[in-house]
Amino acid sequence: MPERKKKGHDFASNLGFYWKKSRRFRVGIFSIVHDVLFIIAGIFSAAFGLESFLLPNSFIDGGATGISLLISEIFSVPLYFLIILVNIPFILLGFKVVGKQFAIKASLAIIGLAVVLATVSFPEVTDDKLLVAVFGGFFLGAGIGLSIRGGGVLDGTEVLAIYLSRKIRTKIGDNIIAINVLIFLAAAYFLSLETALYSMLTYLSASKTLDFVVDGIEEYTGVTIISVRSEEIRLMITEKLGRGLTIYKGKGGYGKNGVHNEYDIIYSVITRLEISKLNTEIEKIDPNAFVIMNSINDTKGGMIKKRALNH
């Protein structure tokens, strides 16, 4: 009898192990498909906004896309070429600041956008300047937002803003504003003041749409995780994401027969570029984990700096 019980226990343990491994594999595949679909949708949305609204009317946007549009307008260089060239420094910086996986996804997304711009023709929708500014920014912002939902970016300026915030202790939002002010001043000088003003409206439309697409998530996101597998999640956050965290004791408020479960509650701060990866990893470990996310305008101190990843 003891031998039978042992065999039964071993069989149950092996079955549980393979089921857990299978579930992690399925979650991983779903995550890849999810990210790819979001990035592809983002590429086509951004390309539509550029070719159907902004390019025919010589409007620009902020960030790396705005720099590419401005150079393209002044020197008549193909936009698809500039989209890659201008973003190369930001991708290299992203590798250092965020990690290898992000840099790979961002590179593929930007190359995909360049390929679509070079090979797919979109019709010009309107020449009304107000409609061009609003809807050009809308589709471009939606495209960038969708790519962020997929774990990548179509515009690398945000990575530079994060980097500067760590080096010179300034807010990320202030850095983004400063970069775009320079771009729009250049547009006013090389193009016209009217074009620069409409381009600012384009940028506002794009930025508000981007925030809407990514559910209003700010530069940093505070994450609270309650799980029975808190130790595994702790190791994942510190080793895979390279993030610091705080653990505090908690007790469930609802319990049968007066029994309240106790938990190690995890709190960490991540950038919005890491939300997709964090959700995937938590799903692999504990699909029943209770996760709360809240927006944070900025952070100071602590282990915010991203460690280099080895995968």
Short mmCIF file of C-alpha atoms in Angstrom, two decimals:
data_model
loop_
_atom_site.label_atom_id
_atom_site.label_comp_id
_atom_site.label_asym_id
_atom_site.label_seq_id
_atom_site.Cartn_x
_atom_site.Cartn_y
_atom_site.Cartn_z
CA MET A 1 0.00 0.00 0.00
CA PRO A 2 2.70 2.54 0.84
CA GLU A 3 4.33 1.79 -2.56
CA ARG A 4 1.03 2.39 -4.38
CA LYS A 5 0.51 5.65 -2.55
CA LYS A 6 4.02 6.74 -3.48
CA LYS A 7 3.46 5.92 -7.16
CA GLY A 8 0.14 7.75 -7.10
CA HIS A 9 1.78 10.77 -5.51
CA ASP A 10 4.61 10.72 -8.06
CA PHE A 11 2.12 10.47 -10.93
CA ALA A 12 0.09 13.40 -9.56
CA SER A 13 3.27 15.46 -9.09
CA ASN A 14 4.46 14.75 -12.65
CA LEU A 15 1.02 15.53 -14.06
CA GLY A 16 0.95 18.83 -12.17
CA PHE A 17 4.46 19.68 -13.37
CA TYR A 18 3.66 19.03 -17.05
CA TRP A 19 0.33 20.87 -16.78
CA LYS A 20 2.08 23.89 -15.32
CA LYS A 21 4.76 23.75 -18.02
CA SER A 22 2.11 23.39 -20.73
CA ARG A 23 0.16 26.36 -19.37
CA ARG A 24 3.27 28.53 -19.36
CA PHE A 25 3.97 27.53 -22.95
CA ARG A 26 0.40 28.40 -24.00
CA VAL A 27 0.56 31.74 -22.23
CA GLY A 28 3.88 32.48 -23.93
CA ILE A 29 2.48 31.69 -27.39
CA PHE A 30 -0.65 33.76 -26.72
CA SER A 31 1.51 36.66 -25.59
CA ILE A 32 3.60 36.55 -28.77
CA VAL A 33 0.49 36.47 -30.99
CA HIS A 34 -1.09 39.25 -28.91
CA ASP A 35 2.00 41.48 -29.23
CA VAL A 36 2.43 40.82 -32.96
CA LEU A 37 -1.21 41.68 -33.73
CA PHE A 38 -1.04 44.91 -31.73
CA ILE A 39 2.21 45.97 -33.40
CA ILE A 40 0.90 45.19 -36.91
CA ALA A 41 -2.30 47.15 -36.22
CA GLY A 42 -0.17 50.01 -34.90
CA ILE A 43 2.03 50.00 -37.99
CA PHE A 44 -0.88 50.27 -40.41
CA SER A 45 -2.68 52.91 -38.32
CA ALA A 46 0.45 55.07 -38.16
CA ALA A 47 1.20 54.58 -41.87
CA PHE A 48 -2.38 55.58 -42.75
CA GLY A 49 -2.12 58.72 -40.62
CA LEU A 50 1.17 59.67 -42.24
CA GLU A 51 0.37 58.99 -45.90
CA SER A 52 -3.31 59.96 -45.96
CA PHE A 53 -3.09 63.11 -43.84
CA LEU A 54 0.31 64.45 -42.79
CA LEU A 55 2.65 63.86 -45.73
CA PRO A 56 0.43 65.29 -48.51
CA ASN A 57 -0.13 68.46 -46.48
CA SER A 58 3.46 68.92 -45.20
CA PHE A 59 2.44 68.60 -41.53
CA ILE A 60 4.75 67.16 -38.91
CA ASP A 61 4.38 65.60 -35.49
CA GLY A 62 6.55 65.60 -32.38
CA GLY A 63 9.27 63.13 -31.46
CA ALA A 64 11.37 61.04 -33.80
CA THR A 65 8.48 60.87 -36.29
CA GLY A 66 8.34 64.68 -36.34
CA ILE A 67 12.09 64.89 -36.92
CA SER A 68 11.77 62.41 -39.81
CA LEU A 69 8.86 64.34 -41.35
CA LEU A 70 10.73 67.65 -41.04
CA ILE A 71 13.91 66.35 -42.67
CA SER A 72 11.86 64.65 -45.39
CA GLU A 73 10.04 67.91 -46.15
CA ILE A 74 13.21 70.03 -46.22
CA PHE A 75 15.55 67.69 -48.12
CA SER A 76 13.04 65.50 -50.03
CA VAL A 77 14.48 62.31 -48.52
CA PRO A 78 12.06 59.32 -48.48
CA LEU A 79 10.27 59.11 -45.13
CA TYR A 80 10.61 55.31 -44.90
CA PHE A 81 14.39 55.69 -44.92
CA LEU A 82 14.40 58.47 -42.32
CA ILE A 83 12.04 56.59 -39.98
CA ILE A 84 14.73 53.92 -39.58
CA LEU A 85 17.74 56.26 -39.58
CA VAL A 86 16.40 58.72 -36.98
CA ASN A 87 15.25 55.96 -34.63
CA ILE A 88 18.54 54.02 -34.57
CA PRO A 89 20.07 56.05 -31.68
CA PHE A 90 16.84 55.71 -29.68
CA ILE A 91 16.76 51.93 -30.21
CA LEU A 92 20.34 51.61 -29.01
CA LEU A 93 19.46 53.73 -25.99
CA GLY A 94 16.36 51.61 -25.43
CA PHE A 95 18.53 48.49 -25.31
CA LYS A 96 20.46 50.06 -22.44
CA VAL A 97 17.54 51.67 -20.60
CA VAL A 98 14.72 49.12 -21.04
CA GLY A 99 16.25 45.85 -22.26
CA LYS A 100 17.03 43.59 -25.19
CA GLN A 101 13.51 42.28 -25.73
CA PHE A 102 12.12 45.80 -25.98
CA ALA A 103 14.88 46.84 -28.40
CA ILE A 104 14.13 43.86 -30.66
CA LYS A 105 10.37 44.53 -30.70
CA ALA A 106 10.89 48.25 -31.28
CA SER A 107 13.32 47.56 -34.14
CA LEU A 108 10.91 45.17 -35.84
CA ALA A 109 8.02 47.62 -35.39
CA ILE A 110 9.96 50.56 -36.86
CA ILE A 111 11.27 48.46 -39.77
CA GLY A 112 7.72 47.21 -40.36
CA LEU A 113 6.45 50.81 -40.48
CA ALA A 114 9.19 51.73 -42.96
CA VAL A 115 8.32 48.73 -45.17
CA VAL A 116 4.60 49.62 -45.17
CA LEU A 117 5.38 53.25 -46.02
CA ALA A 118 7.59 52.12 -48.89
CA THR A 119 5.26 49.49 -50.37
CA VAL A 120 1.65 50.36 -49.50
CA SER A 121 -0.18 53.34 -50.99
CA PHE A 122 -2.87 55.06 -48.94
CA PRO A 123 -5.23 57.59 -50.55
CA GLU A 124 -5.23 61.24 -49.50
CA VAL A 125 -8.39 61.71 -47.46
CA THR A 126 -8.68 65.51 -47.18
CA ASP A 127 -6.79 68.76 -47.60
CA ASP A 128 -8.70 70.59 -44.87
CA LYS A 129 -5.93 71.67 -42.51
CA LEU A 130 -7.92 71.28 -39.32
CA LEU A 131 -9.09 67.77 -40.26
CA VAL A 132 -5.57 66.84 -41.32
CA ALA A 133 -4.12 67.97 -37.98
CA VAL A 134 -6.77 66.26 -35.85
CA PHE A 135 -7.19 62.98 -37.69
CA GLY A 136 -3.59 62.68 -38.82
CA GLY A 137 -2.59 62.95 -35.18
CA PHE A 138 -5.39 60.57 -34.17
CA PHE A 139 -4.28 57.72 -36.44
CA LEU A 140 -0.59 58.31 -35.74
CA GLY A 141 -1.16 58.39 -31.97
CA ALA A 142 -3.34 55.27 -32.17
CA GLY A 143 -0.57 53.50 -34.07
CA ILE A 144 2.09 54.41 -31.52
CA GLY A 145 -0.25 53.44 -28.68
CA LEU A 146 -1.07 50.06 -30.19
CA SER A 147 2.62 49.32 -30.68
CA ILE A 148 3.23 50.14 -27.00
CA ARG A 149 0.42 47.73 -26.09
CA GLY A 150 2.40 45.15 -28.04
CA GLY A 151 5.60 45.86 -26.10
CA GLY A 152 7.36 47.98 -28.72
CA VAL A 153 7.40 51.56 -29.99
CA LEU A 154 7.17 53.36 -33.33
CA ASP A 155 8.77 56.52 -31.94
CA GLY A 156 11.87 56.30 -29.76
CA THR A 157 11.79 59.79 -28.24
CA GLU A 158 10.17 58.50 -25.06
CA VAL A 159 13.23 56.34 -24.39
CA LEU A 160 15.43 59.45 -24.59
CA ALA A 161 13.12 61.27 -22.16
CA ILE A 162 13.39 58.40 -19.65
CA TYR A 163 17.17 58.37 -20.02
CA LEU A 164 17.47 62.13 -19.48
CA SER A 165 15.23 61.96 -16.41
CA ARG A 166 17.70 59.56 -14.79
CA LYS A 167 20.80 61.48 -15.79
CA ILE A 168 19.81 65.08 -15.04
CA ARG A 169 16.98 64.47 -12.51
CA THR A 170 14.23 66.06 -14.60
CA LYS A 171 10.68 64.85 -15.12
CA ILE A 172 9.97 62.68 -18.14
CA GLY A 173 7.04 64.87 -19.20
CA ASP A 174 9.23 67.99 -19.07
CA ASN A 175 11.87 66.30 -21.23
CA ILE A 176 9.30 65.31 -23.86
CA ILE A 177 7.94 68.87 -23.95
CA ALA A 178 11.45 70.34 -24.31
CA ILE A 179 12.32 68.01 -27.19
CA ASN A 180 9.10 68.81 -29.04
CA VAL A 181 9.45 72.57 -28.51
CA LEU A 182 12.76 72.39 -30.39
CA ILE A 183 11.16 70.40 -33.20
CA PHE A 184 8.28 72.85 -33.62
CA LEU A 185 10.60 75.85 -33.51
CA ALA A 186 12.59 74.24 -36.33
CA ALA A 187 9.33 73.65 -38.24
CA ALA A 188 8.38 77.33 -37.83
CA TYR A 189 11.79 78.39 -39.17
CA PHE A 190 12.17 75.96 -42.09
CA LEU A 191 8.52 75.59 -43.10
CA SER A 192 6.15 78.28 -41.80
CA LEU A 193 4.62 79.48 -38.55
CA GLU A 194 1.19 78.31 -39.68
CA THR A 195 2.49 74.81 -40.42
CA ALA A 196 4.20 74.69 -37.04
CA LEU A 197 0.98 75.70 -35.26
CA TYR A 198 -1.07 73.06 -37.08
CA SER A 199 1.68 70.54 -36.35
CA MET A 200 1.39 71.33 -32.64
CA LEU A 201 -2.32 70.54 -32.93
CA THR A 202 -1.36 67.27 -34.62
CA TYR A 203 0.96 66.44 -31.75
CA LEU A 204 -1.72 67.19 -29.14
CA SER A 205 -4.19 64.96 -30.98
CA ALA A 206 -1.62 62.17 -31.27
CA SER A 207 -0.55 62.35 -27.62
CA LYS A 208 -4.12 62.31 -26.29
CA THR A 209 -5.01 59.37 -28.54
CA LEU A 210 -1.89 57.52 -27.43
CA ASP A 211 -2.84 57.99 -23.77
CA PHE A 212 -6.36 56.74 -24.50
CA VAL A 213 -5.13 53.63 -26.34
CA VAL A 214 -2.83 52.62 -23.50
CA ASP A 215 -5.62 53.22 -20.96
CA GLY A 216 -4.26 56.48 -19.64
CA ILE A 217 -1.06 54.88 -18.30
CA GLU A 218 1.56 57.48 -17.40
CA GLU A 219 5.33 57.17 -17.69
CA TYR A 220 5.53 55.02 -14.56
CA THR A 221 3.00 52.55 -13.20
CA GLY A 222 2.76 51.34 -9.62
CA VAL A 223 1.87 47.64 -9.41
CA THR A 224 0.45 45.86 -6.35
CA ILE A 225 0.31 42.04 -6.59
CA ILE A 226 -1.45 39.68 -4.18
CA SER A 227 -0.76 36.01 -4.88
CA VAL A 228 -0.26 32.69 -3.10
CA ARG A 229 2.90 32.35 -5.23
CA SER A 230 4.38 35.66 -4.19
CA GLU A 231 7.91 34.26 -3.90
CA GLU A 232 7.94 33.12 -7.55
CA ILE A 233 6.58 36.49 -8.64
CA ARG A 234 9.18 38.26 -6.52
CA LEU A 235 11.99 36.35 -8.23
CA MET A 236 10.48 37.07 -11.67
CA ILE A 237 10.32 40.84 -11.00
CA THR A 238 13.85 41.06 -9.62
CA GLU A 239 15.55 38.66 -12.05
CA LYS A 240 13.61 38.97 -15.33
CA LEU A 241 12.48 42.59 -15.12
CA GLY A 242 15.42 43.80 -13.05
CA ARG A 243 13.11 45.87 -10.83
CA GLY A 244 13.21 46.58 -7.13
CA LEU A 245 10.15 45.88 -5.04
CA THR A 246 8.68 46.12 -1.56
CA ILE A 247 7.00 43.26 0.30
CA TYR A 248 4.56 43.85 3.11
CA LYS A 249 2.29 41.52 5.04
CA GLY A 250 -1.42 41.41 4.36
CA LYS A 251 -4.45 39.46 5.50
CA GLY A 252 -7.54 38.68 3.47
CA GLY A 253 -10.62 40.54 4.69
CA TYR A 254 -13.00 37.78 3.62
CA GLY A 255 -12.64 34.27 5.00
CA LYS A 256 -14.87 31.32 5.72
CA ASN A 257 -15.31 30.16 9.33
CA GLY A 258 -13.35 33.17 10.54
CA VAL A 259 -10.13 32.04 8.79
CA HIS A 260 -8.33 34.89 7.01
CA ASN A 261 -5.51 34.00 4.60
CA GLU A 262 -2.23 35.85 5.03
CA TYR A 263 -0.23 37.05 2.04
CA ASP A 264 3.08 38.64 1.12
CA ILE A 265 1.90 41.65 -0.88
CA ILE A 266 4.33 42.84 -3.56
CA TYR A 267 4.60 46.45 -4.68
CA SER A 268 6.83 47.57 -7.55
CA VAL A 269 7.16 50.45 -10.01
CA ILE A 270 7.66 49.79 -13.73
CA THR A 271 7.56 51.79 -16.95
CA ARG A 272 4.57 51.39 -19.23
CA LEU A 273 6.86 49.72 -21.78
CA GLU A 274 7.17 46.77 -19.36
CA ILE A 275 3.48 46.28 -18.56
CA SER A 276 2.91 43.73 -21.34
CA LYS A 277 5.85 41.56 -20.21
CA LEU A 278 4.87 41.79 -16.53
CA ASN A 279 1.29 40.68 -17.23
CA THR A 280 2.52 37.74 -19.29
CA GLU A 281 4.97 36.57 -16.63
CA ILE A 282 2.37 36.86 -13.85
CA GLU A 283 -0.10 34.87 -15.97
CA LYS A 284 2.48 32.11 -16.33
CA ILE A 285 3.06 31.91 -12.58
CA ASP A 286 -0.42 32.51 -11.13
CA PRO A 287 -3.40 33.30 -13.41
CA ASN A 288 -5.49 33.99 -10.28
CA ALA A 289 -3.17 36.67 -8.92
CA PHE A 290 -4.87 39.92 -7.93
CA VAL A 291 -3.06 42.80 -9.66
CA ILE A 292 -3.69 46.51 -9.14
CA MET A 293 -2.05 49.14 -11.37
CA ASN A 294 -2.10 52.88 -10.82
CA SER A 295 -0.54 55.76 -12.73
CA ILE A 296 2.46 57.60 -11.32
CA ASN A 297 3.55 60.93 -12.77
CA ASP A 298 7.18 60.53 -11.78
CA THR A 299 9.49 58.78 -9.33
CA LYS A 300 12.64 59.65 -7.41
CA GLY A 301 15.16 57.28 -5.86
CA GLY A 302 14.74 53.55 -5.44
CA MET A 303 15.61 50.86 -7.94
CA ILE A 304 14.04 52.45 -11.03
CA LYS A 305 17.07 52.07 -13.28
CA LYS A 306 16.75 49.09 -15.60
CA ARG A 307 19.33 46.35 -15.27
CA ALA A 308 20.68 44.73 -18.38
CA LEU A 309 18.84 41.57 -19.35
CA ASN A 310 20.60 38.42 -20.45
CA HIS A 311 17.82 36.99 -22.58
#
